[in-house]
Short mmCIF file of C-alpha atoms and ligand atoms in Angstrom, two decimals:
data_model
loop_
_atom_site.label_atom_id
_atom_site.label_comp_id
_atom_site.label_asym_id
_atom_site.label_seq_id
_atom_site.Cartn_x
_atom_site.Cartn_y
_atom_site.Cartn_z
CA MET A 300 19.34 21.83 -1.25
CA GLU A 301 16.57 19.26 -1.59
CA PRO A 302 17.33 15.52 -1.36
CA LYS A 303 17.77 13.89 -4.72
CA GLU A 304 16.76 10.58 -6.22
CA ASN A 305 18.97 9.65 -9.18
CA GLY A 306 19.86 13.30 -9.65
CA ILE A 307 16.22 14.43 -9.65
CA GLU A 308 15.06 16.65 -6.81
CA LEU A 309 12.42 15.01 -4.65
CA SER A 310 9.26 16.99 -3.99
CA PRO A 311 8.24 17.50 -0.34
CA VAL A 312 5.52 14.85 -0.76
CA GLU A 313 8.02 12.32 -2.12
CA MET A 314 10.37 13.11 0.76
CA ALA A 315 7.51 12.52 3.19
CA LYS A 316 6.71 9.17 1.59
CA ARG A 317 10.35 8.18 1.64
CA MET A 318 10.76 9.05 5.31
CA ALA A 319 7.67 7.04 6.24
CA CYS A 320 9.02 4.04 4.32
CA HIS A 321 12.47 4.16 5.85
CA MET A 322 10.96 4.40 9.33
CA ALA A 323 8.52 1.57 8.62
CA VAL A 324 11.22 -0.74 7.34
CA ASP A 325 13.59 0.06 10.20
CA GLU A 326 10.90 -0.68 12.79
CA ASN A 327 9.39 -3.76 11.13
CA TYR A 328 12.22 -5.61 9.41
CA PRO A 329 12.21 -9.01 11.14
CA LYS A 330 15.29 -10.34 12.92
CA HIS A 331 15.41 -13.41 10.70
CA PRO A 332 13.23 -12.68 7.69
CA LYS A 333 12.42 -15.41 5.20
CA VAL A 334 9.52 -14.06 3.12
CA ILE A 335 8.48 -10.41 2.67
CA GLY A 336 5.57 -9.05 0.62
CA ILE A 337 6.01 -5.94 -1.50
CA GLY A 338 2.93 -3.86 -2.20
CA SER A 339 2.09 -1.69 -5.17
CA GLY A 340 2.11 2.01 -5.96
CA SER A 341 4.51 4.91 -5.96
CA THR A 342 5.37 4.77 -2.25
CA VAL A 343 6.70 1.23 -1.93
CA ILE A 344 9.73 2.00 -4.10
CA TYR A 345 11.20 3.69 -1.02
CA VAL A 346 10.48 0.53 0.99
CA VAL A 347 12.60 -1.47 -1.42
CA GLU A 348 15.27 1.23 -1.35
CA ARG A 349 15.51 0.82 2.42
CA LEU A 350 15.27 -2.98 2.35
CA LEU A 351 18.35 -3.05 0.12
CA THR A 352 20.38 -1.67 3.02
CA LYS A 353 19.43 -4.51 5.38
CA PRO A 354 21.86 -7.33 6.13
CA GLY A 355 20.86 -10.70 4.73
CA VAL A 356 18.29 -9.21 2.34
CA GLU A 357 19.75 -11.28 -0.51
CA ASN A 358 18.50 -14.46 1.21
CA VAL A 359 14.93 -13.22 1.62
CA VAL A 360 12.18 -14.22 -0.83
CA PHE A 361 10.00 -11.30 -1.95
CA LEU A 362 6.39 -11.74 -3.04
CA PRO A 363 4.97 -9.12 -5.42
CA THR A 364 1.39 -7.85 -5.33
CA GLY A 365 1.23 -7.15 -9.04
CA PHE A 366 3.21 -6.54 -12.21
CA GLN A 367 4.73 -3.27 -10.97
CA SER A 368 6.12 -4.71 -7.74
CA LYS A 369 7.34 -7.80 -9.57
CA GLU A 370 9.41 -5.52 -11.82
CA LEU A 371 10.60 -3.58 -8.78
CA ILE A 372 11.77 -6.76 -7.04
CA VAL A 373 13.52 -8.12 -10.12
CA THR A 374 15.25 -4.88 -11.17
CA SER A 375 16.44 -4.37 -7.59
CA GLY A 376 18.21 -7.74 -7.73
CA LEU A 377 16.03 -9.31 -5.03
CA ARG A 378 14.73 -12.90 -4.98
CA LEU A 379 11.25 -13.29 -6.41
CA GLY A 380 8.71 -15.83 -5.15
CA ASP A 381 5.07 -16.83 -5.53
CA PRO A 382 2.53 -17.06 -2.69
CA ASP A 383 1.64 -20.67 -3.57
CA CYS A 384 5.28 -21.64 -2.88
CA TYR A 385 5.80 -19.28 0.09
CA PRO A 386 2.49 -18.85 1.95
CA ASP A 387 4.16 -17.97 5.28
CA VAL A 388 4.89 -14.28 4.93
CA ASP A 389 6.74 -12.49 7.74
CA VAL A 390 5.68 -8.98 6.86
CA CYS A 391 4.16 -7.11 3.91
CA PHE A 392 4.85 -3.42 3.23
CA ASP A 393 2.20 -1.74 1.10
CA GLY A 394 0.77 1.65 0.22
CA ALA A 395 -2.86 2.70 0.73
CA ASP A 396 -5.39 5.16 -0.57
CA GLU A 397 -6.86 6.01 2.84
CA VAL A 398 -6.51 4.68 6.40
CA ASP A 399 -8.96 5.48 9.20
CA ASP A 400 -8.47 5.73 12.96
CA SER A 401 -9.26 2.02 13.44
CA LEU A 402 -6.66 1.08 10.81
CA GLN A 403 -9.31 0.01 8.32
CA CYS A 404 -8.23 1.09 4.88
CA ILE A 405 -9.09 1.56 1.23
CA LYS A 406 -6.70 0.11 -1.34
CA GLY A 407 -6.82 -0.70 -5.03
CA GLY A 408 -6.30 2.79 -6.45
CA GLY A 409 -3.60 1.20 -8.62
CA ALA A 410 -5.85 -1.76 -9.55
CA CYS A 411 -3.61 -4.35 -7.86
CA LEU A 412 -6.43 -5.26 -5.54
CA PHE A 413 -6.72 -9.05 -5.35
CA GLN A 414 -3.01 -9.80 -5.05
CA GLU A 415 -2.56 -7.04 -2.46
CA LYS A 416 -5.36 -8.57 -0.38
CA LEU A 417 -3.87 -12.05 -0.70
CA ILE A 418 -0.31 -11.14 0.29
CA GLY A 419 -1.55 -8.82 3.04
CA PHE A 420 -3.75 -11.63 4.38
CA LEU A 421 -0.87 -14.12 4.34
CA ALA A 422 1.47 -11.73 6.15
CA LYS A 423 1.89 -11.91 9.92
CA ARG A 424 2.20 -8.11 9.82
CA LEU A 425 0.76 -5.79 7.18
CA VAL A 426 2.55 -2.44 7.40
CA ILE A 427 1.15 0.52 5.48
CA VAL A 428 3.31 3.36 4.18
CA ALA A 429 1.87 6.62 2.88
CA ASP A 430 2.02 10.37 3.08
CA SER A 431 -0.17 12.26 5.52
CA ARG A 432 -2.91 12.95 2.94
CA LYS A 433 -3.98 9.31 3.36
CA ASN A 434 -4.41 9.57 7.14
CA SER A 435 -8.08 10.17 7.95
CA HIS A 436 -10.53 9.64 10.80
CA MET A 437 -13.16 7.86 8.69
CA LEU A 438 -12.94 6.17 5.29
CA GLY A 439 -14.38 8.36 2.55
CA GLU A 440 -13.22 11.56 4.28
CA TYR A 441 -10.31 12.25 1.91
CA TRP A 442 -10.47 9.46 -0.70
CA LYS A 443 -13.27 10.55 -3.02
CA LYS A 444 -12.69 8.16 -5.93
CA GLY A 445 -14.71 5.42 -4.29
CA VAL A 446 -14.07 1.89 -3.10
CA PRO A 447 -12.22 -0.11 -5.79
CA ILE A 448 -13.90 -3.47 -6.43
CA GLU A 449 -12.28 -6.15 -8.60
CA VAL A 450 -14.93 -8.04 -10.57
CA MET A 451 -15.18 -10.77 -13.17
CA PRO A 452 -15.63 -9.03 -16.55
CA MET A 453 -18.82 -10.94 -17.43
CA ALA A 454 -20.47 -9.85 -14.17
CA TYR A 455 -19.79 -6.10 -14.15
CA THR A 456 -23.10 -4.98 -15.69
CA SER A 457 -25.10 -6.99 -13.14
CA ILE A 458 -22.95 -5.80 -10.23
CA LEU A 459 -23.36 -2.05 -10.95
CA PRO A 460 -27.09 -1.84 -10.01
CA GLN A 461 -26.55 -4.08 -6.99
CA LEU A 462 -23.94 -1.62 -5.73
CA VAL A 463 -26.44 1.22 -6.16
CA ALA A 464 -28.92 -0.83 -4.08
CA LEU A 465 -26.23 -1.02 -1.37
CA GLY A 466 -25.94 2.79 -1.38
CA ALA A 467 -23.21 3.45 -3.94
CA LEU A 468 -23.35 6.84 -5.61
CA ASP A 469 -22.85 6.42 -9.33
CA PRO A 470 -20.50 3.38 -9.40
CA LYS A 471 -18.36 3.29 -12.53
CA LEU A 472 -16.28 0.83 -14.47
CA ARG A 473 -12.68 2.12 -14.34
CA MET A 474 -11.49 3.03 -17.80
CA GLY A 475 -7.90 2.77 -19.07
CA ALA A 476 -5.59 5.74 -19.25
CA PRO A 477 -4.77 7.30 -22.64
CA GLY A 478 -3.15 4.58 -24.71
CA LYS A 479 -5.67 1.91 -23.64
CA ALA A 480 -9.08 1.81 -25.23
CA GLY A 481 -11.69 0.25 -22.97
CA PRO A 482 -11.55 -0.60 -19.27
CA VAL A 483 -8.60 -1.18 -16.95
CA VAL A 484 -7.80 -4.90 -16.88
CA THR A 485 -6.16 -6.09 -13.66
CA ASP A 486 -3.11 -8.37 -13.39
CA ASN A 487 -5.65 -11.20 -12.99
CA GLY A 488 -7.67 -10.33 -16.09
CA ASN A 489 -10.54 -8.72 -14.18
CA PHE A 490 -12.24 -5.30 -14.25
CA ILE A 491 -12.35 -2.64 -11.54
CA ILE A 492 -15.49 -0.81 -10.44
CA ASP A 493 -15.07 2.35 -8.34
CA ALA A 494 -18.06 2.85 -6.04
CA SER A 495 -18.31 5.82 -3.70
CA PHE A 496 -20.34 5.36 -0.52
CA GLY A 497 -19.62 8.79 1.00
CA LEU A 498 -18.39 8.54 4.57
CA ILE A 499 -18.06 4.85 5.47
CA LYS A 500 -19.17 4.45 9.08
CA ASN A 501 -19.14 0.65 9.07
CA PRO A 502 -16.34 -0.54 6.74
CA GLU A 503 -16.63 -4.16 7.86
CA GLY A 504 -20.38 -4.34 7.19
CA LEU A 505 -20.01 -2.71 3.79
CA PHE A 506 -17.11 -5.00 2.89
CA GLU A 507 -19.17 -8.10 3.71
CA LYS A 508 -22.18 -6.96 1.67
CA ILE A 509 -20.10 -6.18 -1.43
CA LYS A 510 -18.02 -9.35 -1.14
CA LEU A 511 -21.19 -11.46 -1.28
CA LEU A 512 -22.22 -10.17 -4.72
CA VAL A 513 -21.76 -12.81 -7.39
CA GLY A 514 -18.81 -11.94 -9.61
CA VAL A 515 -16.96 -9.83 -7.03
CA VAL A 516 -13.39 -11.14 -6.77
CA GLU A 517 -12.16 -8.77 -4.07
CA VAL A 518 -13.14 -5.53 -2.35
CA GLY A 519 -10.71 -2.67 -1.72
CA ILE A 520 -11.74 -2.35 1.92
CA PHE A 521 -9.09 -3.97 4.14
CA CYS A 522 -10.59 -4.71 7.56
CA ASN A 523 -8.69 -5.73 10.68
CA MET A 524 -5.59 -6.57 8.66
CA ILE A 525 -3.17 -3.73 9.34
CA SER A 526 -0.59 -3.95 12.13
CA ALA A 527 0.83 -0.46 11.69
CA ALA A 528 0.62 2.53 9.36
CA TYR A 529 3.35 5.14 8.82
CA PHE A 530 2.38 8.54 7.37
CA GLY A 531 5.12 10.95 6.35
CA SER A 532 4.43 14.68 6.61
CA GLN A 533 6.10 17.43 4.66
CA ASP A 534 7.60 18.86 7.86
CA GLY A 535 9.68 15.68 8.22
CA SER A 536 7.60 14.10 10.98
CA VAL A 537 6.13 10.61 10.70
CA THR A 538 2.77 9.76 12.27
CA VAL A 539 2.50 6.14 13.39
CA LYS A 540 -0.82 4.35 14.03
CA LYS A 541 -0.62 0.84 15.45
CA SER A 542 -3.18 -1.90 16.01
CA ASN A 543 -1.96 -2.20 19.62
CA GLY A 544 -2.95 1.44 20.19
CA ASP A 545 0.63 2.72 20.39
CA ASN A 546 -0.09 5.74 18.18
CA HIS A 547 2.54 8.46 18.15
CA ILE A 548 4.26 11.11 16.09
CA ILE A 549 7.98 10.86 15.47
CA PRO A 550 9.10 14.49 15.33
CA PRO A 551 11.15 15.95 12.47
CA LYS A 552 14.31 16.13 14.54
CA ILE A 553 14.34 12.36 14.98
CA THR A 554 13.38 11.64 11.40
CA ALA A 555 15.06 14.39 9.42
CA THR A 556 14.66 17.87 8.10
CA ALA A 557 15.00 18.47 4.40
CA THR A 558 18.61 19.53 4.71
CA GLU A 559 19.53 16.55 6.91
CA PHE A 560 17.89 14.04 4.63
CA ASP A 561 20.75 13.62 2.14
CA ALA A 562 23.19 12.87 4.93
CA ILE A 563 20.89 10.29 6.49
CA VAL A 564 20.34 8.49 3.20
CA ALA A 565 24.08 8.59 2.47
CA GLU A 566 24.88 7.19 5.92
CA SER A 567 22.42 4.35 5.38
CA ASN A 568 24.32 3.31 2.22
CA ALA A 569 20.97 3.10 0.45
CA THR A 570 21.38 1.57 -2.98
CA PRO A 571 19.71 3.90 -5.48
CA LEU A 572 16.98 2.25 -7.49
CA LYS A 573 17.53 2.05 -11.22
O1 LIG B 859 -3.63 0.07 -3.50
C1 LIG B 859 -2.76 0.38 -4.26
C2 LIG B 859 -2.63 -0.18 -5.63
O2 LIG B 859 -3.73 -0.96 -5.96
C3 LIG B 859 -1.69 1.34 -3.83
O3 LIG B 859 -0.98 0.76 -2.78
C4 LIG B 859 -2.34 2.62 -3.41
O4 LIG B 859 -3.09 3.13 -4.51
C5 LIG B 859 -1.30 3.65 -2.97
O5 LIG B 859 -0.50 4.05 -4.04
P1 LIG B 859 0.57 5.21 -3.89
O6 LIG B 859 1.66 4.71 -3.01
O7 LIG B 859 1.03 5.48 -5.30
O8 LIG B 859 -0.14 6.41 -3.31
#
């Protein structure tokens, strides 16, 4: 029987994401946490699920990285805060679109770019949670949608050709999903441009060049920010990459097999998310 979330069977990929999140929270939950950042995307819901099992979590202030994580924090009954009131962040847990061997990463696939960069920057530790499809050797290897770039709306037309001059292949303004005519508008009222640069050999250099363009608010390349990344695999193992070089794979027996997963979650008294 497959593990279930609110009565719905979890796919192997969801199980992998969940295992990575539980492991990441268990290994990085501070002894005396005061402020924790919550990233955006489909993976971080399992971070919150695990956080709800931690003693003292009701006294911790949680900073969202966008509308979705704000809702997640509030509906989970956790304390919500703003970065201008709580700039000292103990740890931030966030998803990613791709992470390379040097722990540089691409984020912003969910258009929560600027706030994710801010909370990640403020955090003493930025911990990434993802499934193994995000774990690559070099940025651009697996993530083919391009580098997300948050821009001021009035500047997007002038930024597009400048990105081409920097080597971007056909940069595009991100358009809304069905139900939204026109472009995606971020939580900060900006637009997103997706610009593919093929394999990114020098993420730091590229980040700096894009960031200097007038009208660019933030770039979805996160350089030298990540402390650790946890990638769940469908076999139940979790691959861990750390900035201190302590990279390792936690085998399925230690994490869980599919059939053991229900028991582990039950033992942890995890509070199901609504
Ligand atoms: O950067 C992000 C949002 O802007 C997300 O963290 C990233 O897209 C990963 O999302 P998911 O966990 O759904 O794969």
